[in-house]
Coordinates of C-alpha atoms in Angstrom, one line a residue:
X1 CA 15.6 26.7 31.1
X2 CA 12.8 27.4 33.4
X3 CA 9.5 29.3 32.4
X4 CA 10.2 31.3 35.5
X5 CA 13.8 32.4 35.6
X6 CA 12.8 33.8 31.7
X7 CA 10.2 35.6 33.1
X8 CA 12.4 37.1 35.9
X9 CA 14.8 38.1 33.1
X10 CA 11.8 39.8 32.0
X11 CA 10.1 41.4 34.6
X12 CA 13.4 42.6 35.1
X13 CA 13.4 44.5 32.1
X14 CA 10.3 45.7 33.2
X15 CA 10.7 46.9 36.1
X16 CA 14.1 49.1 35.4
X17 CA 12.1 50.6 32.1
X18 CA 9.7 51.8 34.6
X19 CA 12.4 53.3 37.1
X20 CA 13.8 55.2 34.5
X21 CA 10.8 56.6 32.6
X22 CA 9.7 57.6 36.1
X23 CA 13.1 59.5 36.2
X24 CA 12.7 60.5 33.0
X25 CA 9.5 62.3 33.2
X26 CA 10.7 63.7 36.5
X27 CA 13.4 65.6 35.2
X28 CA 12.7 66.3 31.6
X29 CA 11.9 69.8 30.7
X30 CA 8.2 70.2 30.0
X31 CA 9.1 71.9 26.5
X32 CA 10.4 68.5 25.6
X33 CA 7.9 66.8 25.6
X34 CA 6.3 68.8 22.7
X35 CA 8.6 68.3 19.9
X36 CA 9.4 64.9 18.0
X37 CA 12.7 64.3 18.6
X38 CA 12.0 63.6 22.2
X39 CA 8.7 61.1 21.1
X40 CA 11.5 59.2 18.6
X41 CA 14.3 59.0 21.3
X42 CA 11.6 57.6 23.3
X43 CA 10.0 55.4 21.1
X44 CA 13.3 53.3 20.8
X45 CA 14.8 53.7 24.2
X46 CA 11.8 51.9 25.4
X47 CA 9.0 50.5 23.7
X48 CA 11.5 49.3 20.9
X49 CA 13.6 47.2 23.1
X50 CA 10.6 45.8 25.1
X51 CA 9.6 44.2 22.1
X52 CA 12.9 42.9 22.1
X53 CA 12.6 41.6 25.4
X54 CA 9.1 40.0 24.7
X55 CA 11.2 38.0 21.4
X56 CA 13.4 37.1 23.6
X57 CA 11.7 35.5 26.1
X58 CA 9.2 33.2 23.3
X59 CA 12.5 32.7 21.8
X60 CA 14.0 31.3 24.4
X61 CA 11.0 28.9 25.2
X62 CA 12.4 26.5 22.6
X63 CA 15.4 24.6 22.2
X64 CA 18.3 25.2 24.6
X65 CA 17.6 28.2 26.6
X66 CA 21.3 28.0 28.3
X67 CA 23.0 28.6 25.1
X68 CA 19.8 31.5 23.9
X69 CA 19.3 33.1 27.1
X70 CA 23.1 34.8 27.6
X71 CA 23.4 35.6 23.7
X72 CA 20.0 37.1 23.6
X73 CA 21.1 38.7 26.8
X74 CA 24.3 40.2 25.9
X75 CA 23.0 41.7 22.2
X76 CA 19.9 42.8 24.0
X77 CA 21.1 44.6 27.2
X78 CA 24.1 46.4 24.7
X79 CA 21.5 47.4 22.7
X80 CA 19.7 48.7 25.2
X81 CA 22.9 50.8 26.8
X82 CA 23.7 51.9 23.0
X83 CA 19.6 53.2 23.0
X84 CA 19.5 54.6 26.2
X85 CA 22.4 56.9 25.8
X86 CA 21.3 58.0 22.6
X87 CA 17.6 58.4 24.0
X88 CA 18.5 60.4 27.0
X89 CA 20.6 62.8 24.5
X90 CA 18.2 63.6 22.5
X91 CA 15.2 63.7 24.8
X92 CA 17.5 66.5 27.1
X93 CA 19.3 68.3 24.7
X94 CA 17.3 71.2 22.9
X95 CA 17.7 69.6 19.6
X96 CA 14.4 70.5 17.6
X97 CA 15.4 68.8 14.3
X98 CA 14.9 65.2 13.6
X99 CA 16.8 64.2 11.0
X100 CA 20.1 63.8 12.6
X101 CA 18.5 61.9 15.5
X102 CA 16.4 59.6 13.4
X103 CA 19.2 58.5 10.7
X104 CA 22.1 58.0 14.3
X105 CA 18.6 55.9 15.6
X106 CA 18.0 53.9 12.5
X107 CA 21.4 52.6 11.9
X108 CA 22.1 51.8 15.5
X109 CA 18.3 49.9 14.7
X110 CA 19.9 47.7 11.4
X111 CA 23.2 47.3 13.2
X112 CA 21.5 45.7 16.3
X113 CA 18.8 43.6 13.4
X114 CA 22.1 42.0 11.6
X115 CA 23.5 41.1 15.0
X116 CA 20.6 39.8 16.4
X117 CA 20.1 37.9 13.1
X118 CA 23.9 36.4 13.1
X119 CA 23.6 35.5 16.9
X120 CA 20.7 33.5 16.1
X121 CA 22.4 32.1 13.1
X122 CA 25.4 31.2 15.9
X123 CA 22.7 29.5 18.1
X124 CA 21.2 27.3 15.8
X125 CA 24.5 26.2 14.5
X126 CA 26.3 25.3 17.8
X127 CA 22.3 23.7 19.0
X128 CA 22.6 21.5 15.6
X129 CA 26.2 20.5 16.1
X130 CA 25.5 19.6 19.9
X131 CA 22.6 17.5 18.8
X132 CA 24.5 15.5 16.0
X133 CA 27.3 14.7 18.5
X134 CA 25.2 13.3 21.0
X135 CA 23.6 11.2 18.6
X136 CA 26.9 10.1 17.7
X137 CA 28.5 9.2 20.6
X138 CA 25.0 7.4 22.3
X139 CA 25.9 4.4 20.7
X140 CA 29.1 4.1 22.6
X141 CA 26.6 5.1 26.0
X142 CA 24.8 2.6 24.3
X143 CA 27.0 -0.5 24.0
X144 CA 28.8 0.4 27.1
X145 CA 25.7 -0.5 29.3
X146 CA 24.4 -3.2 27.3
X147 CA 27.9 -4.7 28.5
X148 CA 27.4 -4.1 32.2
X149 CA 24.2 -5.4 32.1
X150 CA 26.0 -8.6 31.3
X151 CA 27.4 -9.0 34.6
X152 CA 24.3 -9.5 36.7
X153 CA 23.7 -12.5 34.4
X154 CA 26.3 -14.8 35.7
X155 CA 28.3 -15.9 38.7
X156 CA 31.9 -16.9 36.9
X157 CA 34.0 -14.6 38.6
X158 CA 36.4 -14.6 35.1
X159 CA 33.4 -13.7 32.8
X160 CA 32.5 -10.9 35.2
X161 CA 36.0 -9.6 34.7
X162 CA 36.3 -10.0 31.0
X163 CA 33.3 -8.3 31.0
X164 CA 34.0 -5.1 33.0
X165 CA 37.5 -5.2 31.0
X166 CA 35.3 -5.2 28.0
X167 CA 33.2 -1.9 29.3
X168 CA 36.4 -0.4 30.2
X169 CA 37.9 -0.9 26.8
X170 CA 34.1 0.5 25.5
X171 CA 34.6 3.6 27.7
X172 CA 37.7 4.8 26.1
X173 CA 37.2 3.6 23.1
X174 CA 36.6 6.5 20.1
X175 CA 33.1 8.3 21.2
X176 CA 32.2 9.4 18.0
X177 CA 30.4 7.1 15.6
X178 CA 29.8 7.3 12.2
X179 CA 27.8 6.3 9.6
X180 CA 30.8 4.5 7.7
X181 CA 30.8 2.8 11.0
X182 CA 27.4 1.4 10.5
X183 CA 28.5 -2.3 9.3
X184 CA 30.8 -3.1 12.4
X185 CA 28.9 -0.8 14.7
X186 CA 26.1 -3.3 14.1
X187 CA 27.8 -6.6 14.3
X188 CA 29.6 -5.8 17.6
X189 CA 26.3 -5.1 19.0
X190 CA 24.8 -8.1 17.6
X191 CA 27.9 -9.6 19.5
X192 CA 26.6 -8.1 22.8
X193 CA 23.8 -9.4 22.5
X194 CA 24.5 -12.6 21.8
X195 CA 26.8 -12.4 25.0
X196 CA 23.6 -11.4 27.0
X197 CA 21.7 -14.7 25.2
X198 CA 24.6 -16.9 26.2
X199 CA 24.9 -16.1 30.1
X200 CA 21.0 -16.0 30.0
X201 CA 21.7 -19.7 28.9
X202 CA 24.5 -20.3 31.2
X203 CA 26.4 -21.2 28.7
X204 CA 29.5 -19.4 29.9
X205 CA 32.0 -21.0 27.3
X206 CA 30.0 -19.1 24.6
X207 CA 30.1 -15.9 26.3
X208 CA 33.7 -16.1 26.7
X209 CA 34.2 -16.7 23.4
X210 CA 31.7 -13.7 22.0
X211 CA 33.6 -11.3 24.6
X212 CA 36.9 -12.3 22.7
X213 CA 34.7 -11.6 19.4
X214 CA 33.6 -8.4 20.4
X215 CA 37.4 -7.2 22.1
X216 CA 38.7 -7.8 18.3
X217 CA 35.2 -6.4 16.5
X218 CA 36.0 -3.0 19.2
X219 CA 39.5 -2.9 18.0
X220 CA 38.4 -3.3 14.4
X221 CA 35.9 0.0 14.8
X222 CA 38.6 2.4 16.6
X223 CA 40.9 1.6 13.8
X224 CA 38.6 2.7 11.5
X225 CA 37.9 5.7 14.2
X226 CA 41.4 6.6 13.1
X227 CA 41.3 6.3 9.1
X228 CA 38.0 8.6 9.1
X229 CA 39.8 11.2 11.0

């Protein structure tokens, strides 16, 4: 995601921190502002969950900011509600003691640390899993347009057809590969190739042949799609 919509997320922040501290101070009693209860409630309404915010957003730099972004959001901005309310309690009610305030603040503040920490766990886990399947089904991308830059290569109007038949059967073929795969994987690209080499050569009886090859060497690998399943 873009540098700037993060930073609009957090100026955002910002900006509606400001508007209510300006409320805040406005209406507050002045008594309030001596004791420590208010200063606590304070201290994690705001500058508590702009650190958070400030995470956040070098957080979200890296990897895939469209999966981050709206789970950083959502624990964040909950957080932020579950703070606030607190906050504004104790900063308006006369409550002079602290320890009932600071125990209800701290375990909100562990609460919101284990979610954040299992929501980042979540991230990284769905980001690693995205990355291993498109590694796994690139080499079906892969073969797919190796094929169709076969057809360029010659004017037989039957070897163009075998060979968009052959892409077709590529397409639908099993996406995911698999390193048990490796072995056939390799030789039908191997095929491919040689099919490229052949009409290259204009040796179109060849490049029949090989497309033949590589039909059975495609079946051959989505059986085996099957069996690993």
């Amino acid at each position: 995601m873009k540098r700037s919509t993060r930073l609009l997320v957090l100026i955002s922040f910002l900006l509606v921190s400001v508007l209510l501290n300006v409320i805040l101070f406005l209406t507050v009693d002045d008594a309030r502002l001596d004791t420590a209860v208010f200063w606590m409630a304070w201290a994690f309404a705001f500058p508590w969950n702009l650190l958070a915010a400030v995470l956040i957003f070098f957080w979200t730099a890296k990897g895939d900011a469209l999966i981050k972004l709206p789970v950083a959001q959502t624990v964040s901005y909950a957080a932020f509600v579950v703070y606030l309310v607190l906050g504004l309690i104790f900063m308006y009610l006369p409550i002079e003691k602290i320890t009932f305030p600071l125990i209800l603040e701290l375990i909100v503040t562990v609460a919101y640390i284990l979610i954040a920490m299992y929501s980042v766990y979540a991230v990284n886990y769905i980001g690693e899993n995205q990355k291993k399947t498109k590694q796994k089904v690139l080499y079906i991308r892969m073969l797919q347009a190796d094929v169709l830059d076969c057809v360029p290569l010659t004017q037989d109007a039957a070897i163009c057809t075998a060979l968009n038949d052959l892409a077709e059967s590529i397409r639908f073929s099993d996406p995911m590969s698999h390193p048990a795969l490796a072995g056939v994987e390799g030789e039908l690209s191997l095929t491919v190739s040689g099919i490229a080499a052949s009409l290259r050569e204009g040796d179109t009886q060849k490049a029949a042949q090989l497309i033949a090859t590589a039909k059975a060497q495609l079946e051959s690998r989505n059986k085996r799609c099957i069996m690993l399943k």
